[in-house]
Amino acid sequence: MLCCIALLGACGTRKASEDTLKSVLADKFYIGTALNSWQVAGRDSNATAIVTRHFNAIVAENCMKSESLQPREGEFRFRQADEFVAFGERHGMHITGHCLIWHSQLPRWFCTDEQGNNISPELLRQRMKAHISTVVGRYKGRVKGWDVVNEAIMEDGSYRKSKFYEILGEEFIPLAFQYAHEADPEAELYYNDYNMYYPGKRKAVCQLVRQLKERGLRIDAVGMQGHIDIHHPSLEEFEASIEAYADAGVKVMITEFDMSALPSPWQSANLSDTLSYEQRMNPYVDGLPDSISAQWNARMMAYMQLFIRHADDITRVTTWGVTDGSSWKNGFPIRGRTDYPLFFDRQYRPKPFVEELIRNKES
Ligand code: G3I
């Protein structure tokens, strides 16, 4: 019942539009979303109704990360990932695997021994190859593309001092792309990261792309995660990076798009009084004021229009979740907040900018 209300609610009292996000953007780029474990298991039917109606691409929010797939060496757990891929195939969707090599959500055994010491370079190469070839090989021809390496470059352009970097240096990245390509020569391969509009990171990622290409390794796109907020980054900063990555000879994907409506702790003076700080940092518990909602929707529309203007270079825009209530932003960078970062609200209704995008297509 709620599912029907959700769809009706999506269009209010007006006749339900035949057009959807994926229909109005069909000639621009894939429009996708991340699925959480509840949605993968089919336990959020209202979200599933939105996903199958509005999106033609999906990515796994968590179930394909190394801690989920191989919690202990040689012990693979594919049930959720299999359900995720089967969902995408059932609905004819572009399926992205996220993510093969990442310093976070990484099981401890992968890079260290029982005493917590770093393992040898040779053993890490073996473990990377075993993980990547087992996972990519299992979904060969079914997963369209992979976030091969996630978040390896810092904002100043230096390499993150991850365990992969400590043990193998910069070489861990080309190795990961090589192993992924060997496991599925047809799969698209991506480098994925956040804050990709920082000039230092932009320059380093463009250099990384060129290095991989010079070595004859496949890299199809860079993923700009797109975790932004209501104040920054500017469209100009973001656009400069889209253009720079395209100039480096790869496609661009907006891979984890969301826009926090809340004050950022990184832009806020820490107040000594915790209570007033918490109230100040979580000001919209009972809903967004109209003025903030209007500002948020206008900025989201401006970003979508930016992506549409660059549709020749952008092949996919994926939101990091379906509805506001399931967004990771409710718990990061401060736990227990009420944020409004996604395309659909807590009542499964499309935000005004989504309805405007669809209406604009009809006009
Ligand atoms: O699965 C366990 C569950 O068994 C346990 O009861 C529960 C409470 O501890 O934790 C659950 O694991 C959580 C996991 O999400 C699945 O819900 C982890 O604690 C939690 O840390 C993890 O957060 C994820 C985060 O990556 C981890 O860094 C977010 O859901 C996910 O949205 C976020 O996604 C990342 C991208 O992969 C990469 N780009 C940044 C983005 C945001 O951090």
Short mmCIF file of C-alpha atoms and ligand atoms in Angstrom, two decimals:
data_model
loop_
_atom_site.label_atom_id
_atom_site.label_comp_id
_atom_site.label_asym_id
_atom_site.label_seq_id
_atom_site.Cartn_x
_atom_site.Cartn_y
_atom_site.Cartn_z
CA MET A 1 0.00 0.00 0.00
CA LEU A 2 2.71 2.40 1.04
CA CYS A 3 4.45 1.57 -2.22
CA CYS A 4 1.46 2.87 -4.22
CA ILE A 5 1.21 5.96 -2.03
CA ALA A 6 4.91 6.50 -2.56
CA LEU A 7 4.44 6.48 -6.33
CA LEU A 8 1.32 8.65 -6.14
CA GLY A 9 3.08 10.81 -3.61
CA ALA A 10 5.90 11.09 -6.06
CA CYS A 11 3.55 13.04 -8.27
CA GLY A 12 1.10 14.39 -5.69
CA THR A 13 -2.37 15.01 -7.07
CA ARG A 14 -1.10 15.61 -10.61
CA LYS A 15 -1.30 12.83 -13.18
CA ALA A 16 1.74 10.61 -12.66
CA SER A 17 4.35 11.64 -15.18
CA GLU A 18 5.25 8.97 -17.69
CA ASP A 19 8.74 10.43 -17.67
CA THR A 20 11.29 9.42 -15.08
CA LEU A 21 14.86 10.40 -14.23
CA LYS A 22 16.26 7.64 -16.43
CA SER A 23 13.94 8.51 -19.34
CA VAL A 24 14.71 12.25 -19.31
CA LEU A 25 18.47 11.59 -18.98
CA ALA A 26 18.58 8.61 -21.35
CA ASP A 27 20.56 10.49 -24.00
CA LYS A 28 22.92 12.08 -21.44
CA PHE A 29 24.36 9.49 -19.06
CA TYR A 30 23.44 6.57 -16.82
CA ILE A 31 21.62 7.77 -13.70
CA GLY A 32 22.19 5.48 -10.75
CA THR A 33 22.12 4.95 -7.04
CA ALA A 34 23.92 2.99 -4.36
CA LEU A 35 22.00 0.11 -2.80
CA ASN A 36 22.39 -0.77 0.86
CA SER A 37 22.07 -4.28 2.26
CA TRP A 38 18.36 -3.85 3.10
CA GLN A 39 17.55 -2.83 -0.45
CA VAL A 40 19.72 -5.62 -1.90
CA ALA A 41 17.79 -8.12 0.24
CA GLY A 42 14.48 -6.68 -1.05
CA ARG A 43 13.48 -5.45 2.42
CA ASP A 44 12.73 -1.86 1.41
CA SER A 45 10.05 -2.22 -1.27
CA ASN A 46 9.38 1.51 -1.47
CA ALA A 47 13.03 2.17 -2.22
CA THR A 48 13.08 -0.69 -4.72
CA ALA A 49 10.08 0.90 -6.48
CA ILE A 50 12.02 4.16 -6.82
CA VAL A 51 15.20 2.39 -7.98
CA THR A 52 13.49 0.40 -10.75
CA ARG A 53 11.38 3.39 -11.86
CA HIS A 54 13.99 6.17 -11.89
CA PHE A 55 17.46 4.59 -12.17
CA ASN A 56 19.29 2.45 -14.75
CA ALA A 57 22.54 1.96 -12.84
CA ILE A 58 23.43 0.60 -9.42
CA VAL A 59 26.49 0.29 -7.23
CA ALA A 60 26.92 -1.66 -4.00
CA GLU A 61 27.21 0.68 -1.01
CA ASN A 62 29.01 -1.90 1.15
CA CYS A 63 28.53 -5.53 0.18
CA MET A 64 31.36 -5.70 -2.36
CA LYS A 65 34.08 -4.24 -0.17
CA SER A 66 36.96 -6.49 0.86
CA GLU A 67 35.87 -6.77 4.52
CA SER A 68 32.48 -8.03 3.32
CA LEU A 69 33.67 -10.31 0.52
CA GLN A 70 36.75 -11.85 2.14
CA PRO A 71 36.64 -11.28 5.91
CA ARG A 72 39.30 -13.94 6.42
CA GLU A 73 41.92 -15.04 3.91
CA GLY A 74 40.42 -17.55 1.51
CA GLU A 75 36.96 -17.27 3.09
CA PHE A 76 34.72 -15.53 0.55
CA ARG A 77 31.18 -14.45 1.32
CA PHE A 78 29.32 -13.70 -1.91
CA ARG A 79 25.66 -14.05 -0.91
CA GLN A 80 24.85 -10.33 -0.69
CA ALA A 81 27.02 -9.45 -3.68
CA ASP A 82 25.31 -12.20 -5.70
CA GLU A 83 21.90 -10.77 -4.71
CA PHE A 84 23.07 -7.29 -5.72
CA VAL A 85 24.27 -8.40 -9.15
CA ALA A 86 21.14 -10.51 -9.69
CA PHE A 87 18.98 -7.45 -8.88
CA GLY A 88 20.84 -5.41 -11.47
CA GLU A 89 20.55 -8.15 -14.11
CA ARG A 90 16.83 -8.64 -13.33
CA HIS A 91 16.22 -4.98 -14.11
CA GLY A 92 18.65 -4.59 -16.99
CA MET A 93 20.84 -2.14 -15.08
CA HIS A 94 24.46 -0.95 -15.45
CA ILE A 95 26.22 -2.64 -12.54
CA THR A 96 29.32 -1.17 -10.88
CA GLY A 97 31.50 -3.09 -8.45
CA HIS A 98 32.71 -0.98 -5.51
CA CYS A 99 35.54 -1.35 -4.59
CA LEU A 100 38.49 -3.67 -5.04
CA ILE A 101 41.41 -1.91 -3.31
CA TRP A 102 40.67 0.57 -0.50
CA HIS A 103 42.43 1.36 2.77
CA SER A 104 39.09 1.44 4.62
CA GLN A 105 36.72 -1.44 5.35
CA LEU A 106 39.81 -3.59 4.72
CA PRO A 107 40.18 -6.75 6.80
CA ARG A 108 43.24 -6.63 9.03
CA TRP A 109 44.73 -9.86 7.64
CA PHE A 110 45.06 -8.39 4.11
CA CYS A 111 48.19 -6.28 4.78
CA THR A 112 49.48 -7.32 8.22
CA ASP A 113 50.52 -10.53 9.97
CA GLU A 114 49.30 -11.86 13.32
CA GLN A 115 51.69 -9.55 15.13
CA GLY A 116 50.35 -6.52 13.27
CA ASN A 117 53.49 -6.10 11.18
CA ASN A 118 53.27 -5.26 7.50
CA ILE A 119 53.50 -8.32 5.25
CA SER A 120 56.07 -8.57 2.45
CA PRO A 121 55.56 -6.90 -0.93
CA GLU A 122 55.43 -10.31 -2.63
CA LEU A 123 52.74 -11.62 -0.27
CA LEU A 124 50.66 -8.45 -0.73
CA ARG A 125 50.92 -8.79 -4.51
CA GLN A 126 49.69 -12.38 -4.16
CA ARG A 127 46.78 -11.36 -1.91
CA MET A 128 45.74 -8.46 -4.15
CA LYS A 129 45.81 -10.73 -7.20
CA ALA A 130 43.88 -13.50 -5.42
CA HIS A 131 41.21 -11.07 -4.15
CA ILE A 132 40.79 -9.20 -7.42
CA SER A 133 40.84 -12.23 -9.72
CA THR A 134 38.38 -14.15 -7.52
CA VAL A 135 35.93 -11.25 -7.21
CA VAL A 136 36.17 -9.80 -10.73
CA GLY A 137 36.31 -13.29 -12.22
CA ARG A 138 33.09 -14.30 -10.45
CA TYR A 139 31.16 -11.46 -12.09
CA LYS A 140 32.95 -11.53 -15.44
CA GLY A 141 30.69 -10.15 -18.16
CA ARG A 142 28.05 -9.20 -15.58
CA VAL A 143 29.55 -6.27 -13.68
CA LYS A 144 30.10 -3.50 -16.25
CA GLY A 145 32.84 -1.65 -14.40
CA TRP A 146 34.89 -1.63 -11.20
CA ASP A 147 36.13 0.98 -8.80
CA VAL A 148 39.55 -0.67 -8.91
CA VAL A 149 41.32 1.69 -6.48
CA ASN A 150 39.49 4.01 -4.11
CA GLU A 151 40.82 7.16 -2.38
CA ALA A 152 44.59 6.70 -2.83
CA ILE A 153 45.51 10.38 -3.40
CA MET A 154 45.39 13.21 -0.85
CA GLU A 155 44.13 16.76 -1.47
CA ASP A 156 47.70 18.07 -1.90
CA GLY A 157 48.43 15.44 -4.55
CA SER A 158 50.55 13.18 -2.35
CA TYR A 159 49.84 9.48 -2.02
CA ARG A 160 47.77 8.39 0.99
CA LYS A 161 50.12 6.53 3.35
CA SER A 162 47.91 3.43 3.34
CA LYS A 163 49.20 -0.06 4.02
CA PHE A 164 49.15 -0.68 0.28
CA TYR A 165 51.42 2.33 -0.22
CA GLU A 166 53.66 1.52 2.75
CA ILE A 167 54.34 -1.97 1.40
CA LEU A 168 54.30 -1.53 -2.38
CA GLY A 169 54.73 2.21 -2.92
CA GLU A 170 52.93 3.75 -5.91
CA GLU A 171 53.12 0.37 -7.69
CA PHE A 172 50.01 -0.97 -5.93
CA ILE A 173 47.78 1.06 -8.23
CA PRO A 174 49.00 -0.21 -11.63
CA LEU A 175 49.12 -3.72 -10.16
CA ALA A 176 45.44 -3.47 -9.14
CA PHE A 177 44.42 -2.28 -12.61
CA GLN A 178 46.50 -5.03 -14.23
CA TYR A 179 44.93 -7.77 -12.08
CA ALA A 180 41.41 -6.46 -12.71
CA HIS A 181 41.95 -6.35 -16.47
CA GLU A 182 43.39 -9.86 -16.50
CA ALA A 183 40.31 -11.12 -14.61
CA ASP A 184 37.80 -9.51 -17.00
CA PRO A 185 39.28 -7.92 -20.15
CA GLU A 186 35.87 -6.46 -21.09
CA ALA A 187 35.19 -4.71 -17.79
CA GLU A 188 35.57 -0.94 -17.51
CA LEU A 189 38.09 0.12 -14.88
CA TYR A 190 37.87 3.27 -12.75
CA TYR A 191 39.93 5.23 -10.25
CA ASN A 192 37.51 6.66 -7.65
CA ASP A 193 38.05 9.41 -5.07
CA TYR A 194 36.47 12.31 -3.14
CA ASN A 195 37.39 16.02 -3.08
CA MET A 196 38.47 15.59 -6.68
CA TYR A 197 38.09 19.32 -7.26
CA TYR A 198 41.14 20.22 -5.14
CA PRO A 199 43.83 21.45 -7.56
CA GLY A 200 46.57 19.31 -6.00
CA LYS A 201 44.50 16.13 -6.22
CA ARG A 202 43.26 17.03 -9.70
CA LYS A 203 46.85 17.35 -10.97
CA ALA A 204 47.99 14.12 -9.31
CA VAL A 205 45.01 12.10 -10.59
CA CYS A 206 45.56 13.38 -14.13
CA GLN A 207 49.21 12.31 -13.81
CA LEU A 208 48.13 8.89 -12.50
CA VAL A 209 45.79 8.44 -15.48
CA ARG A 210 48.57 9.33 -17.91
CA GLN A 211 51.02 6.98 -16.19
CA LEU A 212 48.58 4.05 -16.35
CA LYS A 213 47.90 4.74 -20.02
CA GLU A 214 51.62 5.07 -20.82
CA ARG A 215 52.12 1.62 -19.31
CA GLY A 216 49.40 0.24 -21.59
CA LEU A 217 47.02 -0.40 -18.71
CA ARG A 218 43.26 -0.01 -19.11
CA ILE A 219 41.57 2.84 -17.28
CA ASP A 220 38.24 3.98 -18.66
CA ALA A 221 37.16 6.68 -16.22
CA VAL A 222 37.79 8.53 -13.02
CA GLY A 223 35.06 8.62 -10.44
CA MET A 224 34.45 12.02 -8.81
CA GLN A 225 32.52 10.90 -5.75
CA GLY A 226 30.67 14.20 -5.44
CA HIS A 227 30.08 14.32 -1.69
CA ILE A 228 29.40 18.04 -1.54
CA ASP A 229 27.49 20.39 0.74
CA ILE A 230 25.20 23.36 0.41
CA HIS A 231 28.09 25.84 0.37
CA HIS A 232 31.03 24.22 -1.40
CA PRO A 233 32.65 23.38 -3.74
CA SER A 234 31.81 26.02 -6.31
CA LEU A 235 30.50 24.83 -9.65
CA GLU A 236 33.58 26.38 -11.24
CA GLU A 237 35.99 24.29 -9.14
CA PHE A 238 34.01 21.14 -9.87
CA GLU A 239 33.78 21.93 -13.60
CA ALA A 240 37.52 22.58 -13.85
CA SER A 241 38.10 19.02 -12.67
CA ILE A 242 35.58 17.50 -15.06
CA GLU A 243 37.42 19.22 -17.89
CA ALA A 244 40.88 18.28 -16.62
CA TYR A 245 40.05 14.57 -16.27
CA ALA A 246 38.42 14.52 -19.69
CA ASP A 247 41.55 16.19 -21.12
CA ALA A 248 43.62 13.41 -19.54
CA GLY A 249 41.82 11.02 -21.88
CA VAL A 250 39.26 9.28 -19.65
CA LYS A 251 35.56 9.53 -19.09
CA VAL A 252 34.21 11.10 -15.90
CA MET A 253 31.69 9.54 -13.56
CA ILE A 254 29.96 11.25 -10.65
CA THR A 255 29.96 8.17 -8.45
CA GLU A 256 28.66 9.04 -4.96
CA PHE A 257 26.68 12.23 -5.45
CA ASP A 258 24.97 13.74 -2.40
CA MET A 259 24.69 17.26 -0.97
CA SER A 260 24.54 17.80 2.75
CA ALA A 261 22.12 20.52 3.86
CA LEU A 262 23.77 20.77 7.28
CA PRO A 263 26.50 23.01 8.71
CA SER A 264 29.92 21.51 8.11
CA PRO A 265 32.08 21.04 11.23
CA TRP A 266 35.06 21.84 9.07
CA GLN A 267 33.66 25.31 8.45
CA SER A 268 32.34 25.89 11.92
CA ALA A 269 34.09 27.15 14.99
CA ASN A 270 33.94 24.49 17.68
CA LEU A 271 31.73 25.88 20.41
CA SER A 272 32.82 25.07 23.93
CA ASP A 273 29.24 24.32 24.96
CA THR A 274 28.49 20.83 23.54
CA LEU A 275 24.69 21.19 23.69
CA SER A 276 24.59 24.44 21.71
CA TYR A 277 27.20 22.98 19.35
CA GLU A 278 25.02 19.92 18.77
CA GLN A 279 21.91 22.05 18.24
CA ARG A 280 23.84 24.32 15.91
CA MET A 281 25.25 21.40 13.91
CA ASN A 282 21.93 19.54 13.71
CA PRO A 283 19.46 22.41 13.20
CA TYR A 284 16.80 20.76 11.02
CA VAL A 285 15.63 17.78 13.03
CA ASP A 286 11.99 18.59 12.23
CA GLY A 287 12.49 19.30 8.54
CA LEU A 288 14.23 21.80 6.30
CA PRO A 289 13.05 25.42 6.44
CA ASP A 290 11.62 26.50 3.09
CA SER A 291 14.50 28.91 2.51
CA ILE A 292 17.13 26.17 3.01
CA SER A 293 15.13 23.72 0.91
CA ALA A 294 14.90 26.25 -1.91
CA GLN A 295 18.64 26.94 -1.69
CA TRP A 296 19.45 23.22 -1.64
CA ASN A 297 17.19 22.39 -4.60
CA ALA A 298 18.53 25.29 -6.65
CA ARG A 299 22.11 24.15 -6.04
CA MET A 300 21.26 20.54 -6.89
CA MET A 301 19.62 21.68 -10.12
CA ALA A 302 22.68 23.78 -10.96
CA TYR A 303 24.92 20.74 -10.47
CA MET A 304 22.68 18.51 -12.57
CA GLN A 305 22.68 21.14 -15.33
CA LEU A 306 26.49 21.23 -15.09
CA PHE A 307 26.61 17.46 -15.55
CA ILE A 308 24.18 17.65 -18.48
CA ARG A 309 26.34 20.34 -20.13
CA HIS A 310 29.27 17.91 -19.87
CA ALA A 311 27.34 14.84 -20.96
CA ASP A 312 29.93 14.21 -23.70
CA ASP A 313 32.48 13.52 -20.94
CA ILE A 314 30.25 12.23 -18.14
CA THR A 315 28.96 8.68 -18.61
CA ARG A 316 27.27 8.10 -15.25
CA VAL A 317 25.84 10.07 -12.34
CA THR A 318 25.18 7.95 -9.27
CA THR A 319 23.69 9.15 -6.00
CA TRP A 320 25.04 7.66 -2.82
CA GLY A 321 21.74 6.23 -1.62
CA VAL A 322 18.04 6.34 -2.47
CA THR A 323 16.29 8.35 0.28
CA ASP A 324 17.45 10.87 2.86
CA GLY A 325 16.69 8.50 5.72
CA SER A 326 19.19 5.88 4.51
CA SER A 327 22.05 8.28 3.79
CA TRP A 328 25.46 7.81 5.41
CA LYS A 329 25.43 11.60 5.90
CA ASN A 330 23.03 11.21 8.86
CA GLY A 331 25.98 9.67 10.68
CA PHE A 332 29.02 11.40 9.19
CA PRO A 333 30.94 13.51 10.09
CA ILE A 334 28.73 13.77 13.19
CA ARG A 335 26.60 10.83 14.35
CA GLY A 336 22.87 11.12 14.92
CA ARG A 337 22.09 14.09 12.69
CA THR A 338 19.13 14.58 10.35
CA ASP A 339 20.39 15.42 6.89
CA TYR A 340 18.66 15.89 3.54
CA PRO A 341 21.32 14.97 0.93
CA LEU A 342 19.60 12.80 -1.68
CA PHE A 343 17.10 12.88 -4.57
CA PHE A 344 14.21 11.38 -2.56
CA ASP A 345 12.99 12.34 0.92
CA ARG A 346 12.14 10.22 3.98
CA GLN A 347 8.61 9.72 2.61
CA TYR A 348 10.06 8.34 -0.66
CA ARG A 349 8.97 11.49 -2.56
CA PRO A 350 11.16 13.11 -5.22
CA LYS A 351 12.72 16.43 -4.23
CA PRO A 352 11.42 19.49 -6.14
CA PHE A 353 14.52 19.67 -8.36
CA VAL A 354 13.90 16.06 -9.49
CA GLU A 355 10.31 16.92 -10.49
CA GLU A 356 11.61 20.05 -12.24
CA LEU A 357 14.20 18.02 -14.17
CA ILE A 358 11.43 15.72 -15.38
CA ARG A 359 9.03 18.59 -16.15
CA ASN A 360 11.72 20.45 -18.10
CA LYS A 361 12.04 17.43 -20.35
CA GLU A 362 8.31 17.50 -21.01
CA SER A 363 8.27 21.21 -21.82
O1 G3I B 1 27.59 -4.35 8.92
C1 G3I B 1 27.84 -3.82 10.24
C2 G3I B 1 26.77 -4.33 11.21
O2 G3I B 1 26.90 -5.74 11.33
C3 G3I B 1 26.97 -3.64 12.56
O3 G3I B 1 25.95 -4.05 13.43
C4 G3I B 1 26.93 -2.12 12.35
C5 G3I B 1 27.10 -1.36 13.66
O4 G3I B 1 28.47 -1.39 13.99
O5 G3I B 1 27.98 -1.73 11.44
C6 G3I B 1 27.77 -2.30 10.17
O6 G3I B 1 28.82 -1.90 9.30
C7 G3I B 1 28.71 -0.53 8.91
C8 G3I B 1 28.67 -0.50 7.37
O7 G3I B 1 28.68 0.85 6.90
C9 G3I B 1 27.41 -1.20 6.83
O8 G3I B 1 26.27 -0.50 7.28
C10 G3I B 1 29.97 0.19 9.39
O9 G3I B 1 29.93 0.28 10.80
C11 G3I B 1 30.00 1.59 8.79
O10 G3I B 1 31.25 2.21 9.10
C12 G3I B 1 29.89 1.51 7.27
O11 G3I B 1 29.85 2.84 6.77
C13 G3I B 1 30.05 2.93 5.36
C14 G3I B 1 31.31 3.75 5.08
O12 G3I B 1 31.50 3.84 3.65
C15 G3I B 1 32.51 3.11 5.70
O13 G3I B 1 33.63 3.97 5.45
C16 G3I B 1 28.86 3.64 4.74
O14 G3I B 1 27.69 2.83 4.89
C17 G3I B 1 29.11 3.89 3.26
O15 G3I B 1 28.09 4.73 2.72
C18 G3I B 1 30.45 4.61 3.06
O16 G3I B 1 30.68 4.70 1.69
C19 G3I B 1 31.95 5.29 1.33
C20 G3I B 1 32.33 4.72 -0.01
O17 G3I B 1 32.40 3.31 0.08
C21 G3I B 1 33.64 5.32 -0.48
N1 G3I B 1 33.54 6.78 -0.55
C22 G3I B 1 33.14 7.39 0.73
C23 G3I B 1 31.81 6.82 1.18
C24 G3I B 1 31.38 7.47 2.47
O18 G3I B 1 32.30 7.18 3.50
#
